[in-house]
C-alpha atoms as one frame of an Amber mdcrd trajectory, in Angstrom:
protein
  -1.117 -11.936  77.641  -2.700 -14.716  77.233  -7.283 -14.759  77.049  -8.393
 -17.999  78.635 -11.521 -19.345  77.940 -14.381 -21.429  79.772 -17.308 -23.915
  77.230 -19.699 -21.171  78.081 -17.897 -18.625  76.088 -16.617 -17.062  78.388
 -12.910 -15.199  78.918 -10.283 -13.462  80.688  -7.389 -12.460  80.899  -5.266
 -11.887  83.887  -2.672  -8.656  83.845   1.141  -8.678  84.862   0.179  -7.177
  88.141  -2.611  -9.286  88.948  -5.683  -7.633  88.037  -8.171 -10.000  85.678
 -10.245  -8.419  82.385 -12.933 -10.641  81.812 -15.369 -11.040  78.263 -17.774
 -12.421  76.824 -16.638 -14.597  72.975 -18.063 -12.605  69.509 -20.284 -16.212
  69.396 -21.492 -15.784  72.802 -22.406 -12.246  71.809 -23.716 -13.454  68.559
 -26.164 -15.702  71.244 -27.198 -12.840  73.588 -28.470 -10.278  71.098 -28.491
  -6.926  71.770 -27.399  -5.987  75.328 -29.168  -4.322  77.202 -27.103  -4.538
  81.121 -23.798  -5.454  82.178 -23.607  -6.159  85.241 -19.941  -5.767  86.860
 -16.978  -6.946  89.316 -17.134  -5.749  91.556 -13.333  -3.377  91.926 -10.574
  -4.789  94.253 -12.827  -7.891  95.668 -11.630 -11.065  94.850 -13.184 -14.042
  93.824 -12.392 -17.672  93.624 -12.353 -19.930  89.971 -16.122 -21.321  88.803
 -17.726 -17.790  90.749 -19.537 -16.124  89.148 -18.575 -12.068  88.602 -21.486
 -10.897  86.858 -23.677 -10.902  84.717 -24.550  -9.615  80.235 -28.098  -8.957
  79.983 -30.449  -9.292  76.312 -33.237  -8.855  74.387 -32.770 -12.141  74.320
 -32.144 -13.791  77.445 -29.375 -13.349  80.749 -26.509 -14.638  81.272 -23.875
 -15.001  84.193 -20.271 -14.489  83.727
């Protein structure tokens, strides 16, 4: 399973069962600083390419994932 990256330093990995895991790169983590809240995607929901699936909030900023 390989990671696919966006220009905004987010990534997605889809396993053999079609389950996707999303995250942010170390660069994005460093830019955000201390993360204080993460709004996770709804389990079982289907998303299209380029859909916002969650939000990461830090002491510096909030970013859609």
